[in-house]
Structures are given as C-alpha cells and as structure tokens.
Short mmCIF file of C-alpha atoms and ligand atoms in Angstrom, two decimals:
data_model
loop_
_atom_site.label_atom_id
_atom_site.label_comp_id
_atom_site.label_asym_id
_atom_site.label_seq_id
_atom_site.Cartn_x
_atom_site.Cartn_y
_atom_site.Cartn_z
CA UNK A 271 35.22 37.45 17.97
CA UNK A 272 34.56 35.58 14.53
CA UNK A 273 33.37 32.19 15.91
CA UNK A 274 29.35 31.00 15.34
CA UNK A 275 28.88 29.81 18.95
CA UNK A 276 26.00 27.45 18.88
CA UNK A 277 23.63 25.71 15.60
CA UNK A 278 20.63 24.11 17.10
CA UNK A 279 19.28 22.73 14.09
CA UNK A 280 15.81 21.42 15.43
CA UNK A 281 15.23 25.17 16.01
CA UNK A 282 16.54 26.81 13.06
CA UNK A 283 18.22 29.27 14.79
CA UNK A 284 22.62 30.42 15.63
CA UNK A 285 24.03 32.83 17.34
CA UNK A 286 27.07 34.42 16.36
CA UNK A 287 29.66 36.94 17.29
CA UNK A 288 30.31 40.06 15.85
CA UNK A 289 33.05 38.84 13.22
CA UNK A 290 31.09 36.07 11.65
CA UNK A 291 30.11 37.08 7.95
CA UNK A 292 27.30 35.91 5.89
CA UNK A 293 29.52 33.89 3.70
CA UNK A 294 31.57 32.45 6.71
CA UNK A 295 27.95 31.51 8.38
CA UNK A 296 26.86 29.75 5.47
CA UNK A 297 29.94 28.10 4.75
CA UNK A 298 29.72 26.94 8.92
CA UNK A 299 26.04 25.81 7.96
CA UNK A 300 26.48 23.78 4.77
CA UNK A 301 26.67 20.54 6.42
CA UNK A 302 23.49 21.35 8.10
CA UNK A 303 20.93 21.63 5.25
CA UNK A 304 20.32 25.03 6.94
CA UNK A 305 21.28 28.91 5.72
CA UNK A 306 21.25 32.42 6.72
CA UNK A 307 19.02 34.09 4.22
CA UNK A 308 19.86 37.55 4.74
CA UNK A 309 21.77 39.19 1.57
CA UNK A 310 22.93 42.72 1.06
CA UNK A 311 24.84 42.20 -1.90
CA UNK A 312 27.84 43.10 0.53
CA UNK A 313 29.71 40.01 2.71
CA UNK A 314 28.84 42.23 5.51
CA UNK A 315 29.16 41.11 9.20
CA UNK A 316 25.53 39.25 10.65
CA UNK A 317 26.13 41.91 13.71
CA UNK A 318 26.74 44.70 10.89
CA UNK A 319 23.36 44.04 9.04
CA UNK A 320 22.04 44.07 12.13
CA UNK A 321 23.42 47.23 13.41
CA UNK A 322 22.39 48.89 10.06
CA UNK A 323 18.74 47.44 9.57
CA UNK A 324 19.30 45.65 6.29
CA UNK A 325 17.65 43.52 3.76
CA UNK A 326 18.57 41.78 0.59
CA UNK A 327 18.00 40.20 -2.32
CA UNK A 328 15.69 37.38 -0.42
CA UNK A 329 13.61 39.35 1.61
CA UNK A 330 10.68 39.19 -0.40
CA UNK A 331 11.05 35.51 0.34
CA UNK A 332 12.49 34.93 3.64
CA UNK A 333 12.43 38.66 5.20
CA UNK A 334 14.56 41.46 6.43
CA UNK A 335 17.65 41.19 8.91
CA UNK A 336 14.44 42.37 11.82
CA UNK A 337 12.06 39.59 10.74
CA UNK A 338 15.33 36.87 11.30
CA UNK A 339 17.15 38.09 14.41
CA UNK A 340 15.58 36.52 17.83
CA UNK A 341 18.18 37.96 20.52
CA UNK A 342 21.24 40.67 20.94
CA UNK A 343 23.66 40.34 23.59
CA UNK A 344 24.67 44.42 23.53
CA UNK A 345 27.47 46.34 25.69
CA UNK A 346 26.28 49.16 26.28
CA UNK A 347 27.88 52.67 27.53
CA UNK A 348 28.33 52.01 31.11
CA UNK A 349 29.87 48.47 30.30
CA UNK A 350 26.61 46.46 31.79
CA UNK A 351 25.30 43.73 29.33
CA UNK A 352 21.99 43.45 28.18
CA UNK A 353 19.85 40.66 26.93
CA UNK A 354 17.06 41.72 24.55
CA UNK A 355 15.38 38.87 25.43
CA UNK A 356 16.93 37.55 28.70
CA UNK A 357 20.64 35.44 28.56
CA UNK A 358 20.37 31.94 26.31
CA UNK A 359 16.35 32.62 25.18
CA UNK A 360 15.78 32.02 21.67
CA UNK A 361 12.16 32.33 21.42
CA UNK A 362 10.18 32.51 18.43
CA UNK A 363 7.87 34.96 20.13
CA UNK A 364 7.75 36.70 22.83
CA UNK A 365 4.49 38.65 24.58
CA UNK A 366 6.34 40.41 27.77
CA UNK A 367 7.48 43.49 27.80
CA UNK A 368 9.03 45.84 25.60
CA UNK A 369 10.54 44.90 21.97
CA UNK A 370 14.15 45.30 23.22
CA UNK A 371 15.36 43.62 20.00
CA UNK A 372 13.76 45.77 17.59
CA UNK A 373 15.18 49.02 18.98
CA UNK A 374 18.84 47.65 18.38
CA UNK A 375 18.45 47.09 14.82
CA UNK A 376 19.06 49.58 12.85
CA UNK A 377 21.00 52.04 15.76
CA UNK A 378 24.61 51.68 14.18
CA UNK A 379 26.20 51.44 17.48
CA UNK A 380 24.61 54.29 18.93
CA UNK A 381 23.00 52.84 21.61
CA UNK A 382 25.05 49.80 22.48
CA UNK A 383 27.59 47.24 20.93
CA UNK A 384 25.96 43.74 19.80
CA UNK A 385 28.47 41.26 21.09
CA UNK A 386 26.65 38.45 20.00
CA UNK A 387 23.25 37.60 17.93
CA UNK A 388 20.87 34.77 17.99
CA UNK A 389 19.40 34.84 14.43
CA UNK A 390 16.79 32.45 12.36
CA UNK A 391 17.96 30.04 9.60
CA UNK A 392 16.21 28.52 6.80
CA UNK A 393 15.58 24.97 5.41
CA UNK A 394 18.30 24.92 2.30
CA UNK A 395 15.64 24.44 -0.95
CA UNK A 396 16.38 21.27 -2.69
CA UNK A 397 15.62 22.91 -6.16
CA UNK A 398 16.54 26.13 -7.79
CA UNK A 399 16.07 27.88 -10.65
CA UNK A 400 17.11 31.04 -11.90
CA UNK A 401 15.85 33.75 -14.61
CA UNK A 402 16.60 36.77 -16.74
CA UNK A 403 13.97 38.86 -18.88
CA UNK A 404 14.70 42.09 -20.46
CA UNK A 405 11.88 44.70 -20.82
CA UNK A 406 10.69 47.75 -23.13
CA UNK A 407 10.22 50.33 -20.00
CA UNK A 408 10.80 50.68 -16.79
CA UNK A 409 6.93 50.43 -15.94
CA UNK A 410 6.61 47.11 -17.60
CA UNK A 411 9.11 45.32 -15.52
CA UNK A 412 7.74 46.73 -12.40
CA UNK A 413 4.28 45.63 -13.66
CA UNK A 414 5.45 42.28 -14.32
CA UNK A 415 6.65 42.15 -10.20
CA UNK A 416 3.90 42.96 -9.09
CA UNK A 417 1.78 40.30 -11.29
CA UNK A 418 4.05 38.05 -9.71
CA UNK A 419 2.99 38.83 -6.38
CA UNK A 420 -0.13 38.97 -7.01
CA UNK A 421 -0.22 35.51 -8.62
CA UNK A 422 1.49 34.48 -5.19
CA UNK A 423 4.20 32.90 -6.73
CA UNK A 424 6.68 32.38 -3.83
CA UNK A 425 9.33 33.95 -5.61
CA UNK A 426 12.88 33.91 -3.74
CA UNK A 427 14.56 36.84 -5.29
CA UNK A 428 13.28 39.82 -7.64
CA UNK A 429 15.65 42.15 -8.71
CA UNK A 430 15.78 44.93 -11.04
CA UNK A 431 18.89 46.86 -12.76
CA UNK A 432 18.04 49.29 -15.46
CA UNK A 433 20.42 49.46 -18.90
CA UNK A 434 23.17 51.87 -17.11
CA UNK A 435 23.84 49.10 -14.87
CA UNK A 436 23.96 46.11 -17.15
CA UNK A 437 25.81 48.13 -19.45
CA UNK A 438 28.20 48.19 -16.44
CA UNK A 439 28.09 44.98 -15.48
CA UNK A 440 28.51 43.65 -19.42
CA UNK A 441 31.59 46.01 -19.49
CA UNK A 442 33.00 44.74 -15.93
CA UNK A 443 32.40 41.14 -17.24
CA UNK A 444 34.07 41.32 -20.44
CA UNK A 445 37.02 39.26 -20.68
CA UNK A 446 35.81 37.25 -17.14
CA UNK A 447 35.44 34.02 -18.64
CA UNK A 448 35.11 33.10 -14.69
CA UNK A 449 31.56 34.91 -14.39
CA UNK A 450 30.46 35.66 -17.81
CA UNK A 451 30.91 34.60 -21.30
CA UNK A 452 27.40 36.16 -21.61
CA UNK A 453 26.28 39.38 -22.18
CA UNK A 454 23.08 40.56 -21.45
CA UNK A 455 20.66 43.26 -23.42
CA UNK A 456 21.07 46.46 -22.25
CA UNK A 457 17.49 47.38 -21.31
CA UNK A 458 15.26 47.55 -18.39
CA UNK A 459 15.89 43.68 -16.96
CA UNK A 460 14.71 41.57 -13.66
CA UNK A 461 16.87 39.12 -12.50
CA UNK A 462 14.05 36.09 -10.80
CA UNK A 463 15.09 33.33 -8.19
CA UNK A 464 12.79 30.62 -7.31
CA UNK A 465 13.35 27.92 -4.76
CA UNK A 466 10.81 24.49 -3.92
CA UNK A 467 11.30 21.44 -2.88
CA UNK A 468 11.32 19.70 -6.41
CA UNK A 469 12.61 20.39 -9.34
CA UNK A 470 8.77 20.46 -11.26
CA UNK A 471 7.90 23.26 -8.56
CA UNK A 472 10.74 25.45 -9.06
CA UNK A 473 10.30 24.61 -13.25
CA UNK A 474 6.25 25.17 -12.64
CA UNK A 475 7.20 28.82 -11.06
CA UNK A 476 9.64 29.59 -13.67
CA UNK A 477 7.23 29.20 -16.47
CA UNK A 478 3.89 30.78 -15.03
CA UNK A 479 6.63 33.85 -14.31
CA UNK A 480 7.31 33.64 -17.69
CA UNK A 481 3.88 33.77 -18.80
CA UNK A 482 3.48 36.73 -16.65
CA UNK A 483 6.60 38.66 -18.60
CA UNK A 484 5.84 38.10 -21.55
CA UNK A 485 2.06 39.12 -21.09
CA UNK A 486 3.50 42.80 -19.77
CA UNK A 487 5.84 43.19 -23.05
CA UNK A 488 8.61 41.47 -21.56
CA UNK A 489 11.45 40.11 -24.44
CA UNK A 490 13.25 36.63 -23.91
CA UNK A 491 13.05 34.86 -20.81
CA UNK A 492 16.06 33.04 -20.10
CA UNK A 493 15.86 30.88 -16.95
CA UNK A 494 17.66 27.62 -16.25
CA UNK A 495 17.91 25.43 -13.10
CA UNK A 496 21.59 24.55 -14.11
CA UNK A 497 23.64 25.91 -10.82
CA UNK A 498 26.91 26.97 -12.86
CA UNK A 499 24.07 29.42 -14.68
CA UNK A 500 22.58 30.35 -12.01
CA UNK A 501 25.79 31.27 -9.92
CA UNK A 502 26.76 32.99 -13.46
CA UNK A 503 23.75 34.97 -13.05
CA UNK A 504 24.10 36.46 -9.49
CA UNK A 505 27.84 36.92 -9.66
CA UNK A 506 26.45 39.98 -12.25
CA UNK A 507 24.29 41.09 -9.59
CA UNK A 508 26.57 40.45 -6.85
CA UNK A 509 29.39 42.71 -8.69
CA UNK A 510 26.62 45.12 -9.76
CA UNK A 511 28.26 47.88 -7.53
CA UNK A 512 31.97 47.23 -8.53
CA UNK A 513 30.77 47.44 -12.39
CA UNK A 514 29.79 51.00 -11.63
CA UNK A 515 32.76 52.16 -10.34
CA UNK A 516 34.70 50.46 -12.19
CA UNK A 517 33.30 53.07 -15.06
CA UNK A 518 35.49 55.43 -13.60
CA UNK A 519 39.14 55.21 -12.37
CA UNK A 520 39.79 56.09 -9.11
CA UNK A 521 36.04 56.75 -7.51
CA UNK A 522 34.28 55.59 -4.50
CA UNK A 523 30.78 54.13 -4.83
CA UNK A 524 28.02 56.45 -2.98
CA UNK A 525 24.70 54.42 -2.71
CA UNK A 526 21.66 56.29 -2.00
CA UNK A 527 18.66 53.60 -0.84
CA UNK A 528 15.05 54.55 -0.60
CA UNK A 529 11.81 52.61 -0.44
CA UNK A 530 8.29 53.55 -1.86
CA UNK A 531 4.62 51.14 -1.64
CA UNK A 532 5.89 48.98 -5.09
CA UNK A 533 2.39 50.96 -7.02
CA UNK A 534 4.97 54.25 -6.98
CA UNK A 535 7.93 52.34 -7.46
CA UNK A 536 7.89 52.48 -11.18
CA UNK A 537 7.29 56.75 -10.79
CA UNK A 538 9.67 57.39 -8.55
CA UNK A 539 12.68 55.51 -10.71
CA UNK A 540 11.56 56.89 -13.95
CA UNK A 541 11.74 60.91 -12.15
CA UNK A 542 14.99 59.38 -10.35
CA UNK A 543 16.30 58.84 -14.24
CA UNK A 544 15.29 62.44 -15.75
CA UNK A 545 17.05 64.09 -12.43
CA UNK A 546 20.22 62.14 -13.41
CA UNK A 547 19.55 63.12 -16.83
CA UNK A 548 19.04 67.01 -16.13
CA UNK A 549 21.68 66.95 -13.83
CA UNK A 550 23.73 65.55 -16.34
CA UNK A 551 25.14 63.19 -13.16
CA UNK A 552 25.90 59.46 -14.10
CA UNK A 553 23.87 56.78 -11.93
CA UNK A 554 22.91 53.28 -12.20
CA UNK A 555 19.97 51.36 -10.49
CA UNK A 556 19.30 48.35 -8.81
CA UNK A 557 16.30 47.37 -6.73
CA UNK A 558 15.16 45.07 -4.50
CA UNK A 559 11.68 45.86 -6.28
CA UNK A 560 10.00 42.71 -4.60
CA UNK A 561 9.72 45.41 -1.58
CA UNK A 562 9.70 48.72 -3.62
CA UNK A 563 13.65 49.18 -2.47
CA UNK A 564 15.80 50.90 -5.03
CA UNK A 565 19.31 52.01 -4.94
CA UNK A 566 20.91 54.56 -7.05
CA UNK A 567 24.61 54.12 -7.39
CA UNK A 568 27.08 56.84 -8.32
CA UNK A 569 30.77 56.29 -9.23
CA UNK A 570 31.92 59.77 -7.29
CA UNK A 571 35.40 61.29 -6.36
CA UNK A 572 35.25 62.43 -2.99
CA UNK A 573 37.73 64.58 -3.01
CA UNK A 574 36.36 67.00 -5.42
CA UNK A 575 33.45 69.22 -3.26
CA UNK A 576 31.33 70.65 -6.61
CA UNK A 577 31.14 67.08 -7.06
CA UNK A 578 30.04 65.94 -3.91
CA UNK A 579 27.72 68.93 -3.13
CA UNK A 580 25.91 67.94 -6.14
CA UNK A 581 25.87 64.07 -5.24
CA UNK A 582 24.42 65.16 -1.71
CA UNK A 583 21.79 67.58 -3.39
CA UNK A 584 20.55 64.66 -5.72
CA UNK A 585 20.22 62.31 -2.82
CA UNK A 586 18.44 64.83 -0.70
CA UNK A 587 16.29 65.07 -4.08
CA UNK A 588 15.61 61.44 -4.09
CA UNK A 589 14.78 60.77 -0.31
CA UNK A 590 12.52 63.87 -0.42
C1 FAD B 801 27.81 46.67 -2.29
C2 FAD B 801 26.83 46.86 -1.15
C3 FAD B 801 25.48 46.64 -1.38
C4 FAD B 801 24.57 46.81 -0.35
N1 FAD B 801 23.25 46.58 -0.59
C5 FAD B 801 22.38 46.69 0.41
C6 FAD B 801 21.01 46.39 0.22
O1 FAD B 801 20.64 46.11 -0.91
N2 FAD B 801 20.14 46.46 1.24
C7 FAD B 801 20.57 46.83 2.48
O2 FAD B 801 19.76 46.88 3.39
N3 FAD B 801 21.86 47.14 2.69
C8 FAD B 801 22.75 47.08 1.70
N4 FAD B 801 24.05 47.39 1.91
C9 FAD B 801 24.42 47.87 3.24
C10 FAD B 801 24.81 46.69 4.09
O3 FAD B 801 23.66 46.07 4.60
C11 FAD B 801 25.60 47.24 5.23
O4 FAD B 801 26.71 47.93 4.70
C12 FAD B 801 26.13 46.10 6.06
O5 FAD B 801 25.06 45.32 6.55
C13 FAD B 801 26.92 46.61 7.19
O6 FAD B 801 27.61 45.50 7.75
P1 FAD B 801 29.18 45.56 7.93
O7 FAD B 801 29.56 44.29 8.60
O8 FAD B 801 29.83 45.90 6.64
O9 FAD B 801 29.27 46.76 8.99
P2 FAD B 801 30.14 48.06 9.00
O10 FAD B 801 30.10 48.74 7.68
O11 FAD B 801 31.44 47.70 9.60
O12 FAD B 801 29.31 48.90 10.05
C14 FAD B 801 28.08 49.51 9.68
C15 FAD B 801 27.56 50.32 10.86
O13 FAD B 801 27.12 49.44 11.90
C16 FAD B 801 27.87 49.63 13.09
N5 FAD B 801 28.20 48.30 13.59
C17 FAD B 801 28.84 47.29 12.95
N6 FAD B 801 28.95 46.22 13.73
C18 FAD B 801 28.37 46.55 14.92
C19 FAD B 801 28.17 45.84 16.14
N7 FAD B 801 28.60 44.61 16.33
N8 FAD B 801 27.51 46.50 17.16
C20 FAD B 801 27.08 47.76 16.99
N9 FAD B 801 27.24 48.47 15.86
C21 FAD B 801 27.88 47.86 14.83
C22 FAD B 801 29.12 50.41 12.69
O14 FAD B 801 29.57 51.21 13.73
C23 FAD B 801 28.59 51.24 11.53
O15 FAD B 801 27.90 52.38 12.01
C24 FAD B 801 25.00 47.22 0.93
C25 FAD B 801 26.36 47.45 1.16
C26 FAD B 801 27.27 47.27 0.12
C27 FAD B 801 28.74 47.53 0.39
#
C-alpha cells in the first residue's frame, strides 16, 4: 500500500496510503509545483507522522502533521471502516459534528489503522535562502528566535543545535566531501530557512534576520540562496541524529522530545545541560525552537540496564 492515490492540484490537497513516505510524496509532487511540508528529520511514513502526532523543521511556517491532514480512512478493531470526515470529502473545514480527525492523530494505532490519508500541500516557493549564525549562550540564540517572530518575519525553518551536536555533526562530516567540506563553530548555532516568491524577498528576510543576530551577540552570519549550500546545510541537520551515535560504536539513539511556551525555552535547555553535566551522561540538542520543541539525544546501549535506568530517570527528569 505505497501508492499516492489522487493530487488535485486546484485544491492543494493528496491522499495517500500507508506506505507513501515524505520523500516518495515529494518526489510524486515535483512536477506539480506543490509539496508536503511536514518534516521530522526522519523519511517517516505520511500515515506514521500521522499516527505519532508529529512536526518538523517547517512547522513554524507551514504547521504540524494536525494543522495539514483533512481526512483518515481508519480500520478499526471490529474490521468496519471509518471516515473521519465521510468517504472522498476533503474539506478545508468542517462545522458538524465531532473532530473525528483530530482524535486519530497522535493514537499510534491504538484506536484504529489509517489505511489511507487526505493531507494539505503547499505552493513550492520560487526562492530560497538559507542561514547559519553561531552564538555566545544559549539564551542569546533563543532571544534572537524570538525577535524573529516578533518582527514577523515569515521564517520557514528555525532550528537550534547546541556545540555537542555540531561537534557531532563536524566529526560525522569529516571526510564527506558529499555533504560537507565545511565545518562549522562549535557553539550555540541556529540553522534559518526562508522561502518568498522572489529572490529580493527571501534576500530582504535574510538580512533583517541578520540584523536581528547580530543585535543579540550573535557571531558571523552565513546565509546564501545558492541551493548546493543550502542542501549542504540541512544534510548537517538532517544527519544530526546519526552524528550522535555515531560518537559511539554500537549504540542506539534514544530521543527524548518536550515542548515549553518559547519565553522558558532558553531555562529549561540550559537546566537540561547541567543535569547532563551532573549526571555525567552525554547528550546533544536540537530544537525545533520556532515552537519551543527541543530534543535531547543520547547515544545509549540498550543492553546494559545501569545504563538505561539512568537514561529513563533523566528523561523522566526532563518531561517533569
Ligand atoms: C531521526 C528522527 C528525528 C525525528 N524528529 C522528530 C521531530 O523533530 N518532531 C517530531 O514530531 N517527530 C520526530 N521524529 C519522530 C517521527 O515523527 C516519527 O518517528 C515518525 O513520524 C513515525 O513514522 P514512521 O513511518 O517511521 O512510523 P513507525 O515508526 O513505523 O510507527 C510509529 C507508530 O505509529 C504507528 N503507526 C504507523 N503507521 C500507522 C498507521 N498507518 N496506522 C496506525 N498506526 C500507525 C505504529 O504502530 C507506531 O506505534 C523523529 C524520528 C526520527 C527517527
């Protein structure tokens, strides 16, 4: 069941079965000036992201898997079908009755098994560009996104990785000609997307988020609207979770993912660093920090219980 069923373009909407990935969707859609927006970082299923509530590197732009799916098809227990919003709708909204939709996303399979999805798609921007800015602390980097927002720049994607994680990520690169001949400085860093309809727009954004950097002690901005770059730049972010367990032979990545209003977010990673420091456990972050969402990732061998115990016990640290 990997086949996109139906792309009605004048609606900006597909539905898709449960096989069909993001990549595979988008690679179905280039021909159609149209994309899937949603982006975990993972080439996850469109059914998967579904089933596990999930949002990405765009949502600050273009939303969460919730705010882009229109209808399920689910099987549930008994083996009846159910239409979340009746068989073939694809409204954009929808004032009777209950939010059947909603209370599928996010229920891993619990409650049913989504055989097919209609889901939203997106104009494909005719400009791009792409940034990098390292920072002194964590604070002034999460200061700087939230200037952004406030300015209402329409940013596309904002994310954050402290130094652990570009150290990992400059270690996983080395010798990858193919993604990286660059290295970047191992600080506090946000990684900045913009997309418009122009080149001048997406240059415009660049440099008034530049402005805004610099202005909360941010060091160089790099940003470029060459595509090789910017594909250079989000294969780093894209392998961000492979660099870190790549640090150590053998493990298995254990993500924890937590979400705070963005005026804690800066608190909550700097305590999530001195736990990891007291607890003498290594972890590197990467955040979504356009929507206060942070992940800590730990390079952990599952077969050894002290170790485990203690990765659950920071987690349970973190969520609390
Ligand atoms: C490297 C990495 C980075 C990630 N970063 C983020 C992130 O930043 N933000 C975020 O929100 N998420 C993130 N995730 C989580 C990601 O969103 C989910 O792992 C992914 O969406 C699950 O899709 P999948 O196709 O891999 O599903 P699977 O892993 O196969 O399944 C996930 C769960 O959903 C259920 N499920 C799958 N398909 C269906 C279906 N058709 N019907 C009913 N239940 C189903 C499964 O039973 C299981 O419980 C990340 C994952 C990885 C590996």
């Amino acid at each position: 069941m990997d086949q996109v069923l139906e792309v009605n373009e004048q609606d900006f909407d597909c539905v898709v079965q449960p096989g069909v990935t993001r990549t595979k969707l988008n690679e179905v859609l280039r021909e159609s000036g149209l994309f899937f927006s949603v982006d975990p970082g993972a080439d996850a299923s469109v059914c998967g992201m579904i089933a596990t509530g999930a949002s990405g590197t765009t949502s600050v732009r273009y939303g969460t898997i919730k705010n882009n799916t229109k209808n399920l098809e689910v099987v549930l227990s008994d083996g009846s079908i159910l239409y979340t919003r009746g068989k073939g709708r694809r409204p954009w909204k929808s004032s009777a009755g209950y939010n059947l939709t909603d209370l599928f996303i996010g229920q891993e399979g619990t409650l049913g098994i989504i055989t097919s999805a209609c889901v939203h798609l997106h104009p494909r921007p005719q400009a791009f560009s792409a940034a990098v800015c390292g920072f002194k602390s964590i604070k002034s980097a999460i200061d700087a996104v939230v200037n952004i927002r406030q300015m209402a720049i329409p940013i596309a994607r904002i994310e954050f990785l402290d130094e652990e994680q570009i150290k990992a990520c400059n270690l996983y690169n080395e010798g990858k000609s193919e993604y990286l001949a660059e290295r970047h400085e191992e600080c506090p860093t946000l990684f900045l997307e913009f997309h418009g309809a122009s080149e001048s727009e997406v240059e415009q954004q660049a440099i008034t988020a530049e402005e805004i950097c610099t202005a909360n002690n941010g060091r160089k901005f790099k940003w470029s609207v060459d595509s090789q770059v910017i594909n250079r730049l989000w294969s780093a972010r894209h392998h961000a979770y492979y660099a870190t367990i790549g640090t150590k032979k053998g493990s298995k990545g254990f993500s924890t993912d937590v979400c705070v209003p963005i005026s804690r977010l800066a608190d909550v990673i700097v305590n999530t660093k001195k736990d990891l420091d007291e607890h003498e456990i290594y972890g590197t972050i990467v955040g979504h920090v356009g929507e206060g969402n942070f992940h800590v990732l730990l390079a952990v061998d599952e077969h050894n219980s002290d170790e485990m115990k203690q990765t659950w016990e920071f987690s349970d640290r973190l969520v609390k």
